[in-house]
mmCIF file of N, CA and C in Angstrom:
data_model
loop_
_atom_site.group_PDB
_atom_site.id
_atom_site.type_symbol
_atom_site.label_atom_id
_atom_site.label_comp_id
_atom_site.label_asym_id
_atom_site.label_seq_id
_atom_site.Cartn_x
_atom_site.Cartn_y
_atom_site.Cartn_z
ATOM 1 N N UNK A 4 -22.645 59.552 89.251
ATOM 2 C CA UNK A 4 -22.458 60.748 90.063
ATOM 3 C C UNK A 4 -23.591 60.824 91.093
ATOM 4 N N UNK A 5 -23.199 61.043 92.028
ATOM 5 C CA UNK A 5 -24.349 61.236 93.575
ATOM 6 C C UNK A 5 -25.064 62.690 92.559
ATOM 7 N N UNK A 6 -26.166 62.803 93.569
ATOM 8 C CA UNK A 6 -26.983 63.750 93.556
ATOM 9 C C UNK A 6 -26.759 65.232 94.820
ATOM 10 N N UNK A 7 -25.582 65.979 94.045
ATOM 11 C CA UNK A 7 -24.972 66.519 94.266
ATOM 12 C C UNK A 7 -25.864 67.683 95.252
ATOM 13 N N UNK A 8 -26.916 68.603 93.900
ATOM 14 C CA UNK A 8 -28.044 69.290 94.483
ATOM 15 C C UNK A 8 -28.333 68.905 95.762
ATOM 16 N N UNK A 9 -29.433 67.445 96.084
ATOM 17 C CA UNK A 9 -29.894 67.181 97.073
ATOM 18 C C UNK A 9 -29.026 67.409 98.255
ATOM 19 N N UNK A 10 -27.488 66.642 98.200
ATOM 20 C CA UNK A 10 -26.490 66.826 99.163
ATOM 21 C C UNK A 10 -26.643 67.857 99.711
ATOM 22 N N UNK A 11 -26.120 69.172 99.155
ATOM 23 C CA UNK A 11 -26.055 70.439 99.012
ATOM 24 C C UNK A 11 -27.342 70.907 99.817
ATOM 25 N N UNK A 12 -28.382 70.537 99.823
ATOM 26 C CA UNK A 12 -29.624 71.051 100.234
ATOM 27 C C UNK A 12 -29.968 70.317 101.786
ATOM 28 N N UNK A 13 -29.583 68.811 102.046
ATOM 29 C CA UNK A 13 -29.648 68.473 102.924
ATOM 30 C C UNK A 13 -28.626 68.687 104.035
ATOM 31 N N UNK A 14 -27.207 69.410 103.356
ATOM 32 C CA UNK A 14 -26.235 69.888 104.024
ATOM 33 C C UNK A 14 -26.397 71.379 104.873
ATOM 34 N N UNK A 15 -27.265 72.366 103.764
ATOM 35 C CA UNK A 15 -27.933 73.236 104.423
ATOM 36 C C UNK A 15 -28.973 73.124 105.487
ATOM 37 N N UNK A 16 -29.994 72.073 105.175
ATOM 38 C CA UNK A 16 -30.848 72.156 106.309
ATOM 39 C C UNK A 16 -30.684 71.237 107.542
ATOM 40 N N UNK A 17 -29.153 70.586 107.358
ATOM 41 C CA UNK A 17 -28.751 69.577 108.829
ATOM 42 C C UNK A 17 -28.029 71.287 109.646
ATOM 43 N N UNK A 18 -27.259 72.337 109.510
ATOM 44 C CA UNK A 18 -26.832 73.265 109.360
ATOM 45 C C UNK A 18 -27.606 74.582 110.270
ATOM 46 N N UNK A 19 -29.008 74.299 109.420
ATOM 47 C CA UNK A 19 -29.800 75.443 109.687
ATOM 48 C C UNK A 19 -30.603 74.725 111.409
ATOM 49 N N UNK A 20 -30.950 73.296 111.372
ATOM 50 C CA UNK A 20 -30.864 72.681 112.235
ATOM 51 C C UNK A 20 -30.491 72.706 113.849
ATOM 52 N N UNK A 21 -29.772 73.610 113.510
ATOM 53 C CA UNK A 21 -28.407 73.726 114.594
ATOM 54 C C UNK A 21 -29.042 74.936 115.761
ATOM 55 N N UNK A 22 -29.924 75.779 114.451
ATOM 56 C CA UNK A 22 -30.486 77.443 115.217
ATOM 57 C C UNK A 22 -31.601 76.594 116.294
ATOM 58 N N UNK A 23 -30.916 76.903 117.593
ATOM 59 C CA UNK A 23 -32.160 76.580 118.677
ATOM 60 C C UNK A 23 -33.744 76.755 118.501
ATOM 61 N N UNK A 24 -34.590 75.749 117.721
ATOM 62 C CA UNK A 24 -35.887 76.188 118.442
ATOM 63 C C UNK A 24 -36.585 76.248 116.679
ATOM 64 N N UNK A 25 -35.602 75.955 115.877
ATOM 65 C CA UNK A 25 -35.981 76.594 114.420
ATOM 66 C C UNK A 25 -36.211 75.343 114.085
ATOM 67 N N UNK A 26 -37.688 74.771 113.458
ATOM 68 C CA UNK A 26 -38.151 73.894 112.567
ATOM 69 C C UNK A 26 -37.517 73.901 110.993
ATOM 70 N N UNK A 27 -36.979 73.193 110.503
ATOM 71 C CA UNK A 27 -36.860 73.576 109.380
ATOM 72 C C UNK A 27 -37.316 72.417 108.056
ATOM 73 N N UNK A 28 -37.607 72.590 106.925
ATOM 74 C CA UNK A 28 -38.108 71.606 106.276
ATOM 75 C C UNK A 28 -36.965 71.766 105.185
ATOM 76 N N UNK A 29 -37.464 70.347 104.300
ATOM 77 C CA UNK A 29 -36.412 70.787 102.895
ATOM 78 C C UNK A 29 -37.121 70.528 101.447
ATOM 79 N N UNK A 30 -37.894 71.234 101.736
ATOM 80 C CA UNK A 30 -39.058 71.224 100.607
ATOM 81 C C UNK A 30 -40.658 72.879 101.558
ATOM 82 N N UNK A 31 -40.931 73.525 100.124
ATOM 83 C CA UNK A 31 -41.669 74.156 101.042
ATOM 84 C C UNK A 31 -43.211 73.289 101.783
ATOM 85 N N UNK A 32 -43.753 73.864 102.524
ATOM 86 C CA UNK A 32 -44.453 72.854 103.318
ATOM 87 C C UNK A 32 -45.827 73.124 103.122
ATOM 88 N N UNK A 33 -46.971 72.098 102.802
ATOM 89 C CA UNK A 33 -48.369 72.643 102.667
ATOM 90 C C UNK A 33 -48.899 73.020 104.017
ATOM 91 N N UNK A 34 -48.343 73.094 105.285
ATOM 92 C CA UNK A 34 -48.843 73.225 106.684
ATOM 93 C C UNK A 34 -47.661 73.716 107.046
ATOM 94 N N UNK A 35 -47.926 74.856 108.271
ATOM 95 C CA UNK A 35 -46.723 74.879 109.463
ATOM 96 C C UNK A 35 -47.508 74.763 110.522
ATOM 97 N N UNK A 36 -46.881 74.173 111.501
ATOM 98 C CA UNK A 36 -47.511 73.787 112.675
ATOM 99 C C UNK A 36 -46.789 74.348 113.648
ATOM 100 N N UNK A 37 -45.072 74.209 113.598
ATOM 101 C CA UNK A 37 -44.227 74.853 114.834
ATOM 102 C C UNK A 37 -43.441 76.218 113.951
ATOM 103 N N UNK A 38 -43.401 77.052 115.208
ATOM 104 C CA UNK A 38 -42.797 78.333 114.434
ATOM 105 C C UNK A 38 -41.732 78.738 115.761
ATOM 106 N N UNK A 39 -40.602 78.990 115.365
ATOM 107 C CA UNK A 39 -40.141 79.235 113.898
ATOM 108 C C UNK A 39 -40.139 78.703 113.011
ATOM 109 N N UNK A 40 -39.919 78.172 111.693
ATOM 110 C CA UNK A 40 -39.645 77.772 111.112
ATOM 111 C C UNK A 40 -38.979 78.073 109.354
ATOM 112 N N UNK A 41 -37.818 77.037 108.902
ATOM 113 C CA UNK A 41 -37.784 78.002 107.597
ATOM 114 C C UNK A 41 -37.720 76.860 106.402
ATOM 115 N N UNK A 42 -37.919 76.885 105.069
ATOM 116 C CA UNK A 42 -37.538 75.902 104.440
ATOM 117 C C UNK A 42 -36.482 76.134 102.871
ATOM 118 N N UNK A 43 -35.682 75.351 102.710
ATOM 119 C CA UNK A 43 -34.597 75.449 101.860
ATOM 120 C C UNK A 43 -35.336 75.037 100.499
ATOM 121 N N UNK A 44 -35.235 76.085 99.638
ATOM 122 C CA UNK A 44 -35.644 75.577 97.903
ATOM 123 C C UNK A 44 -34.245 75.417 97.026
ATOM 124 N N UNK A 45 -34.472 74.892 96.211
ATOM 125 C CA UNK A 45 -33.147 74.914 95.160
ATOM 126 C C UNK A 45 -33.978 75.791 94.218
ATOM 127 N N UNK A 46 -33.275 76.517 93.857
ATOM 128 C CA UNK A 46 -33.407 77.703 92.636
ATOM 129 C C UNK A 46 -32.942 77.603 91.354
ATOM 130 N N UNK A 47 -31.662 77.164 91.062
ATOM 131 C CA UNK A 47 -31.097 77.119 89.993
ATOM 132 C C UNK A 47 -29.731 76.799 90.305
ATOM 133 N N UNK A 48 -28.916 76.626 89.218
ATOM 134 C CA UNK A 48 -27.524 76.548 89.254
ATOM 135 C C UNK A 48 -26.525 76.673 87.787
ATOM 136 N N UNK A 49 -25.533 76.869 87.563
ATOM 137 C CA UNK A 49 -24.815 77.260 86.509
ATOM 138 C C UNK A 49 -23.786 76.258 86.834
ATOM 139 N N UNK A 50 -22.679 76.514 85.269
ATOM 140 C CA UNK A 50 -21.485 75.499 85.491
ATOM 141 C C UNK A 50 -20.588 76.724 85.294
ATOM 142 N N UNK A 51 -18.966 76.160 85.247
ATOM 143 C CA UNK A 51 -17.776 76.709 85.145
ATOM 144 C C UNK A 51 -16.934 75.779 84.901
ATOM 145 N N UNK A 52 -16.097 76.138 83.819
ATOM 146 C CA UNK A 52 -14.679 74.913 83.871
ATOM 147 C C UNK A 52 -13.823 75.871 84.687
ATOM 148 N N UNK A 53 -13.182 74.495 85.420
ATOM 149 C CA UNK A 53 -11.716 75.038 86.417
ATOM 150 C C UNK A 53 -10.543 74.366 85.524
ATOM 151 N N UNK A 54 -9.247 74.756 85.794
ATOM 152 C CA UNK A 54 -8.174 73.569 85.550
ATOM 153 C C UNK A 54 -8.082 72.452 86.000
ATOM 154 N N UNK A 55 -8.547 72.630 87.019
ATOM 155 C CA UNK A 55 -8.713 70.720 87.475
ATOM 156 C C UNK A 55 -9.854 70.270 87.089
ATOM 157 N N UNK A 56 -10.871 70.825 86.437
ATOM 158 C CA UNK A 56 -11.916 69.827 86.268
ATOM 159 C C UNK A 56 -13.227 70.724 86.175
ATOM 160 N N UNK A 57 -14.366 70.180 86.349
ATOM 161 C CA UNK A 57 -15.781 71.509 86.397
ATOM 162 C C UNK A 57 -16.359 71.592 87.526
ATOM 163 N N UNK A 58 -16.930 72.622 88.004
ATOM 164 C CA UNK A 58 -17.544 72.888 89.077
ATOM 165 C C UNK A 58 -19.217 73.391 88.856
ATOM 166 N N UNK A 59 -19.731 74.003 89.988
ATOM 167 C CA UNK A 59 -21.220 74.382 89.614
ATOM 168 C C UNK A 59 -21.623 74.735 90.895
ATOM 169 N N UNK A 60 -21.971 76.087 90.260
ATOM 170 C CA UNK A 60 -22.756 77.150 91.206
ATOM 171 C C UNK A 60 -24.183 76.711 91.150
ATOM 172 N N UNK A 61 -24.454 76.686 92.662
ATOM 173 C CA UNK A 61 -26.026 76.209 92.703
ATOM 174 C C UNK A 61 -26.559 77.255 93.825
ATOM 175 N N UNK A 62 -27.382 77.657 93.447
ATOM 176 C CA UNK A 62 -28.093 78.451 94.359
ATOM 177 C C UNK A 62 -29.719 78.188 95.225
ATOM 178 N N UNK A 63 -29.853 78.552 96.454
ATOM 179 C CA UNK A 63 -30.358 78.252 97.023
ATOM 180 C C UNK A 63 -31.798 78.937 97.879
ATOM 181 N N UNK A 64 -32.854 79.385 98.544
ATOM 182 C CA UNK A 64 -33.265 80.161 99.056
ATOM 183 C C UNK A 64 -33.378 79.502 100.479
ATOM 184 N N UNK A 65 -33.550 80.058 101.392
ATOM 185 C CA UNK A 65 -33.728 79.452 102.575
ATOM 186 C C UNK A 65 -35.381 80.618 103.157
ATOM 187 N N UNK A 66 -36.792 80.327 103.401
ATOM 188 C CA UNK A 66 -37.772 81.085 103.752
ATOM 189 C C UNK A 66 -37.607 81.093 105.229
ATOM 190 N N UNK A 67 -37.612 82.267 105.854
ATOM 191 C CA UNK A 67 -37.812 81.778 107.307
ATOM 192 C C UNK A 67 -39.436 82.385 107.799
ATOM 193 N N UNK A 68 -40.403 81.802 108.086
ATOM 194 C CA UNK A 68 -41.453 81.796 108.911
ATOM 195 C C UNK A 68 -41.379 82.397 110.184
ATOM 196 N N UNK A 69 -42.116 83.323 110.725
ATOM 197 C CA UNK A 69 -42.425 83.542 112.070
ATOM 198 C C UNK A 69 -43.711 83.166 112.493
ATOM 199 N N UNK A 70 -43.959 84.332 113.737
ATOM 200 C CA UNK A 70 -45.617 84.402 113.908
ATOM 201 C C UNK A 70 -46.441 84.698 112.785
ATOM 202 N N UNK A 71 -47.668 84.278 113.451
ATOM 203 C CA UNK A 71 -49.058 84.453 112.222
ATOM 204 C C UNK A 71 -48.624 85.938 111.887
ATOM 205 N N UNK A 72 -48.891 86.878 110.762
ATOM 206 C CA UNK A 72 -48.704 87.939 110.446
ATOM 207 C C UNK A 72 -49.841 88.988 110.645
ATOM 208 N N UNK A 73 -50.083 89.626 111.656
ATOM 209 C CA UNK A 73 -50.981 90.664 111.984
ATOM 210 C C UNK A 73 -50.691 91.990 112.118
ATOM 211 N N UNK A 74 -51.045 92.526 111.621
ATOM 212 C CA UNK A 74 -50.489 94.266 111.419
ATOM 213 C C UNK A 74 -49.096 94.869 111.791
ATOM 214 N N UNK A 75 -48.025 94.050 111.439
ATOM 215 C CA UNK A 75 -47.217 93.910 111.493
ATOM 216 C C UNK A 75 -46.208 93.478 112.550
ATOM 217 N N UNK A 76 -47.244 92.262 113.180
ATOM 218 C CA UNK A 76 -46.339 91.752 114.262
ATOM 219 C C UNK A 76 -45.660 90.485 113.794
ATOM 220 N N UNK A 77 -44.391 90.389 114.457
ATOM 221 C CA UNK A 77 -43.408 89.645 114.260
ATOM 222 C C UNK A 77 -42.429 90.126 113.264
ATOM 223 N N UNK A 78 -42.451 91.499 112.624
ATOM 224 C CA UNK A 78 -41.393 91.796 111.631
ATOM 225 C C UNK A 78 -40.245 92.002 113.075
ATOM 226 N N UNK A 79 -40.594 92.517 113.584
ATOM 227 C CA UNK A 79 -39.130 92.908 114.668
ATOM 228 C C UNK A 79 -38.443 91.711 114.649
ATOM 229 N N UNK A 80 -39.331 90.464 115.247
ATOM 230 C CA UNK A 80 -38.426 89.692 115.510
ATOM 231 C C UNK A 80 -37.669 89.058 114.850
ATOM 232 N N UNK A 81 -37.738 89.229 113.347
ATOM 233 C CA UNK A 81 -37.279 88.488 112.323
ATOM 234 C C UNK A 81 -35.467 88.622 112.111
ATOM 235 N N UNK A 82 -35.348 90.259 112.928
ATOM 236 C CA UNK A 82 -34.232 90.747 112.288
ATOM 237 C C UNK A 82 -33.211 89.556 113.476
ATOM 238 N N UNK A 83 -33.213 88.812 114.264
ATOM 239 C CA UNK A 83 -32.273 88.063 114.585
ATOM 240 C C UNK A 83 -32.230 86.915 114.128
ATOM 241 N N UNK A 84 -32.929 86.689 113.121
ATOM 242 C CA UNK A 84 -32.594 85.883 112.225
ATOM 243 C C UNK A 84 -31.555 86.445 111.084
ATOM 244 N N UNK A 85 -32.147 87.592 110.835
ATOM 245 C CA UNK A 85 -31.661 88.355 109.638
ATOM 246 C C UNK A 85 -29.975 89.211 110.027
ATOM 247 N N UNK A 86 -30.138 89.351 111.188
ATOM 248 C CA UNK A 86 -28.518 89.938 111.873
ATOM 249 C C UNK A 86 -27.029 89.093 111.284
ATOM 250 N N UNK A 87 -26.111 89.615 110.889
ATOM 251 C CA UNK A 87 -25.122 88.842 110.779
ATOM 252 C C UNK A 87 -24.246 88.274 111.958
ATOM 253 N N UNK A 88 -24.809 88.310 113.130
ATOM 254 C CA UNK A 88 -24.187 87.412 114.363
ATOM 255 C C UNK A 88 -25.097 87.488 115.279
ATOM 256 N N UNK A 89 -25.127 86.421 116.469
ATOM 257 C CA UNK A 89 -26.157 85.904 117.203
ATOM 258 C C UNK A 89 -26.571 84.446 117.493
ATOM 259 N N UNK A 90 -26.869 84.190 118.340
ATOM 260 C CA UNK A 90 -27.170 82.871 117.981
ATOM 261 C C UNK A 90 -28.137 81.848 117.303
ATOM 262 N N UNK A 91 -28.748 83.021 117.023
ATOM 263 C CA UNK A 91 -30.459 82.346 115.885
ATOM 264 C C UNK A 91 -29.572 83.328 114.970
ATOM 265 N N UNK A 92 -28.685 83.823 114.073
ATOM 266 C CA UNK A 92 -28.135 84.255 113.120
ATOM 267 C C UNK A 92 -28.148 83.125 112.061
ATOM 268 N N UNK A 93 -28.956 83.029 110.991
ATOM 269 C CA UNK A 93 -28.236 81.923 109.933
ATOM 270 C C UNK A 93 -27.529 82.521 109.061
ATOM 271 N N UNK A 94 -27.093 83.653 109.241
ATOM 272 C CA UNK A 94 -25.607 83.870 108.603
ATOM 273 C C UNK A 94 -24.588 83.519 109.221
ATOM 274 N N UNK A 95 -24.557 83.861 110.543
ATOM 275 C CA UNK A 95 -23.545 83.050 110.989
ATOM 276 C C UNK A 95 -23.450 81.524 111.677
ATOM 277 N N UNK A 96 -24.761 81.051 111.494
ATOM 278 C CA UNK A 96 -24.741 79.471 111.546
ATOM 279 C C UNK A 96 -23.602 78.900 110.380
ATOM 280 N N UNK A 97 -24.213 79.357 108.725
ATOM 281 C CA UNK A 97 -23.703 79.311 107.675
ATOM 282 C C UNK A 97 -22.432 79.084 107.891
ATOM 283 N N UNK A 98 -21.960 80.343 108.550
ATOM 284 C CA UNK A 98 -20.506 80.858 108.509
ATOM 285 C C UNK A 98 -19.610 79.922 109.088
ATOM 286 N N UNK A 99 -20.426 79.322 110.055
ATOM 287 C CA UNK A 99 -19.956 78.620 110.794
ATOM 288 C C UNK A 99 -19.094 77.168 110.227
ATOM 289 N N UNK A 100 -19.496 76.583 109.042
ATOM 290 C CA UNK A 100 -19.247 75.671 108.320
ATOM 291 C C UNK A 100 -19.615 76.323 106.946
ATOM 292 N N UNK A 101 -18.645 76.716 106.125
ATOM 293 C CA UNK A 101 -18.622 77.220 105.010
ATOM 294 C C UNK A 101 -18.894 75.914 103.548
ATOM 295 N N UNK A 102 -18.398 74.428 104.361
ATOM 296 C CA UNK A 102 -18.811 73.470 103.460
ATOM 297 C C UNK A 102 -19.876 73.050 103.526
ATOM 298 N N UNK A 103 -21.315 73.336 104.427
ATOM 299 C CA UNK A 103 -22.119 72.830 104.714
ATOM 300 C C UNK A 103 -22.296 71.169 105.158
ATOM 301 N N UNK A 104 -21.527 70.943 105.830
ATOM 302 C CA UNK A 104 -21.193 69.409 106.439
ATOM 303 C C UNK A 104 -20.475 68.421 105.456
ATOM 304 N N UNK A 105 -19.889 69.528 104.785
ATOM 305 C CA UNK A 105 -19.144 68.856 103.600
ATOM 306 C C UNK A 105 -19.579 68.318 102.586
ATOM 307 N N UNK A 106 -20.733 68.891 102.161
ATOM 308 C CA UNK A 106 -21.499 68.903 100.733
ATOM 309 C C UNK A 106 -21.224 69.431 99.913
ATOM 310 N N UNK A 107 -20.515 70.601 99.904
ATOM 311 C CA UNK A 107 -20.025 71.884 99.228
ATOM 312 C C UNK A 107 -18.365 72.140 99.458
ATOM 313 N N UNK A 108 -18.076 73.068 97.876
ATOM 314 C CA UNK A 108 -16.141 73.155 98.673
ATOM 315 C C UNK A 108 -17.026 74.646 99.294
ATOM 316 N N UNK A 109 -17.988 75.463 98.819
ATOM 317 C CA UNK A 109 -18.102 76.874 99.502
ATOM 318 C C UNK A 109 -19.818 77.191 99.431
ATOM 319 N N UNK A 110 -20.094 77.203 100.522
ATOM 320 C CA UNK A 110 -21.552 77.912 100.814
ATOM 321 C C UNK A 110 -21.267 79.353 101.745
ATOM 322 N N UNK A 111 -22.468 80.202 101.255
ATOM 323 C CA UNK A 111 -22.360 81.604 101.692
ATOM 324 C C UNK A 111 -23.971 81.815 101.518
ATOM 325 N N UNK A 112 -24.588 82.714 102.395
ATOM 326 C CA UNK A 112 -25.623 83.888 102.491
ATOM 327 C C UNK A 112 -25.281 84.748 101.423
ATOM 328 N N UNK A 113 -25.739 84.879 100.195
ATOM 329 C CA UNK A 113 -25.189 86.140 99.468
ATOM 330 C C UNK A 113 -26.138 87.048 99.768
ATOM 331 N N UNK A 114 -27.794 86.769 99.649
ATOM 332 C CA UNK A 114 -28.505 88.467 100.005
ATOM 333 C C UNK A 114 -29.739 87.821 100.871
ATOM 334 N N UNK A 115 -29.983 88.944 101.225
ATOM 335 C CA UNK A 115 -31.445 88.960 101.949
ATOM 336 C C UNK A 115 -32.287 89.975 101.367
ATOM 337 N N UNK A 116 -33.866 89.838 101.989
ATOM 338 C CA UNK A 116 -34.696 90.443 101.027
ATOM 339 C C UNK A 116 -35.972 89.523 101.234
ATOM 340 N N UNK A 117 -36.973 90.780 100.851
ATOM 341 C CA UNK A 117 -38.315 89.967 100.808
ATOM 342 C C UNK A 117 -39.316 89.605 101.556
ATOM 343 N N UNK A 118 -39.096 90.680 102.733
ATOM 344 C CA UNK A 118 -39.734 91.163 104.045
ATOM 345 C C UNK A 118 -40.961 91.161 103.691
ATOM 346 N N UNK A 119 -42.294 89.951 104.045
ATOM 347 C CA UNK A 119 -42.889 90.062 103.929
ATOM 348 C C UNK A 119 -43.955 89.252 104.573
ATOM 349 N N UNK A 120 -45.557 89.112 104.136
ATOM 350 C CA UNK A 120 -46.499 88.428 104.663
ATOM 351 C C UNK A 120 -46.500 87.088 103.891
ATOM 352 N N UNK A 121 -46.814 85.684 103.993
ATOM 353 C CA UNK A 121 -46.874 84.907 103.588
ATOM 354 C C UNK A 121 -47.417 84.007 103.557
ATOM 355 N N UNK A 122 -48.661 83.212 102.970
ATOM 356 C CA UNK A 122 -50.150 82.816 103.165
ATOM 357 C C UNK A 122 -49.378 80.933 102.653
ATOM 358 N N UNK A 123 -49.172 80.358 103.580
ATOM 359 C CA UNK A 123 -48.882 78.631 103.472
ATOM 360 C C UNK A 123 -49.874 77.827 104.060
ATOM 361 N N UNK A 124 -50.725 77.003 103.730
ATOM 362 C CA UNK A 124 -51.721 76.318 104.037
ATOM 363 C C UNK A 124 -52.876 77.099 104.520
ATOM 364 N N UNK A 125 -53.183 77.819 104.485
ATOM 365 C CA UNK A 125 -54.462 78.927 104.868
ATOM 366 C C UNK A 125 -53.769 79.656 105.982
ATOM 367 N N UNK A 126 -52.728 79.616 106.790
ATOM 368 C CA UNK A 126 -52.100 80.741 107.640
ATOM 369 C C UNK A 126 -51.318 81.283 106.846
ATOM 370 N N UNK A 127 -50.899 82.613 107.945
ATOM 371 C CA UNK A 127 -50.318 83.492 106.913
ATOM 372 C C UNK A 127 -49.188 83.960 108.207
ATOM 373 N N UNK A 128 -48.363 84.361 107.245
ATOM 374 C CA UNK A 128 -47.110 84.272 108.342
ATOM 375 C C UNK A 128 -45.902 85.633 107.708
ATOM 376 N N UNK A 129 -45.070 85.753 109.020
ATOM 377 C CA UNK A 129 -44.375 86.961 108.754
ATOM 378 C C UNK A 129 -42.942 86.075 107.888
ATOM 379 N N UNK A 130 -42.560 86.407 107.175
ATOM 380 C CA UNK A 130 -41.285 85.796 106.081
ATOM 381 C C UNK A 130 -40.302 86.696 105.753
ATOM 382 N N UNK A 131 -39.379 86.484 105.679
ATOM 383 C CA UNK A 131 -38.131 86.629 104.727
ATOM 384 C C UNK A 131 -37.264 85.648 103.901
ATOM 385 N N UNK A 132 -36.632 85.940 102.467
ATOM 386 C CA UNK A 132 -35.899 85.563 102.072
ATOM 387 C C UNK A 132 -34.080 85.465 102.106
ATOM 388 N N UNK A 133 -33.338 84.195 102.398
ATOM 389 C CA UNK A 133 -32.179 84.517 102.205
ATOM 390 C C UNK A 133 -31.594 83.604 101.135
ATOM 391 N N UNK A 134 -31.018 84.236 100.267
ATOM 392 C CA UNK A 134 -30.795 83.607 99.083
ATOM 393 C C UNK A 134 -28.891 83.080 99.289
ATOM 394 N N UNK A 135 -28.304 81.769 99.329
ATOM 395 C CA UNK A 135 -27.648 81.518 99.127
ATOM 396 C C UNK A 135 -27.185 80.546 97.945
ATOM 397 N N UNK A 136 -25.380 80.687 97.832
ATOM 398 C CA UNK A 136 -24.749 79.902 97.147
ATOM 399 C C UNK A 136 -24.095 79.163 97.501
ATOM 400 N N UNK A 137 -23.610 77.963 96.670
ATOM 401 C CA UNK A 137 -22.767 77.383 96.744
ATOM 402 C C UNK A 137 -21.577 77.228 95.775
ATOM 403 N N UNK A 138 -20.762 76.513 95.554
ATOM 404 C CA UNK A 138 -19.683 76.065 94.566
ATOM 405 C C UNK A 138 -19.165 74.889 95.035
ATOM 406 N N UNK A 139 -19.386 73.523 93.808
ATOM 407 C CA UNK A 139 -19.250 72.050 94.269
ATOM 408 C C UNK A 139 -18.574 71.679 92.800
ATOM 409 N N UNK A 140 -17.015 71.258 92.962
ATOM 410 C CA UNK A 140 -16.514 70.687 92.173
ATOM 411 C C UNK A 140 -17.185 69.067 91.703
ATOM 412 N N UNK A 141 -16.909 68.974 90.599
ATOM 413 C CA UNK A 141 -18.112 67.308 90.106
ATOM 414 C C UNK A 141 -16.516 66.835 89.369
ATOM 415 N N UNK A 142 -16.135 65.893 89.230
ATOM 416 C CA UNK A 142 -15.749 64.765 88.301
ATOM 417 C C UNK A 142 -16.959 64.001 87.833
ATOM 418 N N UNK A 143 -16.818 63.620 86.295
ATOM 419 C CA UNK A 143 -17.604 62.651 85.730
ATOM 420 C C UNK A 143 -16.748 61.311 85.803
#
C-alpha cells in the first residue's frame, strides 16, 4: 500500500501552493524567512468499514504565518486568508479541488481557530489554525 497520509499531505500543500505569494512547507519549519507562509501537520486519523471496502478519516492542520507579531499587527490581515472566498481564501482554494489533486475521494476545511502569536525559530509571528479532513478509501 502507498503511503496514503503523505499523499494526502503533499496533495494539500501542491493545493495550498496555488494561493499567490503563500510559502508553504509540509512539515512545521525551524526558520521562516518568506511570509506569508503556512505549514500542513498530520494530526491523526480514524478508520470506517464501507460496503465496498475500508476507508480512513485523516485529519489535518494547515498553520498560516503572517507578519512578525507586534501589538497586534497583522491580525487584520489574516482574515483573507481566513474568509470563505477570495483569492488568498484557502477555503476556497480547498474547495476548489475537493480531492486534493487526487489524493483523497474528499478533503474539506472543517474549522478554524487559534488566532494567535507564534514564536518559530526565535521570531514570532501572527498565526491561525485551520483544521482539515479528509476521507481516502484503502484496499489491502
Amino acid at each position: 500500500m502507498a503511503n496514503e497520509i503523505s499523499a494526502a499531505r503533499d496533495g494539500l500543500k501542491t493545493l495550498l501552493e496555488n494561493i499567490t505569494g503563500l510559502r508553504v512547507y509540509d512539515h512545521k519549519p525551524e526558520s521562516v524567512n518568506e511570509l506569508p507562509a503556512a505549514f500542513v501537520e498530520f494530526v491523526g486519523r480514524g478508520s470506517r468499514m464501507t460496503l465496498s471496502g475500508s476507508s480512513f478519516v485523516g485529519r489535518m492542520i494547515v498553520t498560516v504565518l503572517l507578519s512578525k507579531a507586534k501589538s497586534g499587527d497583522g491580525y487584520d490581515d489574516m482574515t483573507k486568508y481566513l474568509d470563505p472566498l477570495g483569492t488568498q481564501s484557502i477555503e476556497a482554494q480547498l474547495d476548489s479541488d475537493t480531492t486534493w489533486g487526487g489524493s483523497v475521494d474528499d478533503g474539506r476545511v472543517r474549522e478554524f481557530g487559534n488566532l494567535r502569536a507564534l514564536e518559530i525559530g526565535g521570531g514570532r509571528y501572527v498565526a491561525a489554525d485551520l483544521q482539515c479532513e479528509f476521507v481516502k478509501q484503502v484496499s489491502s
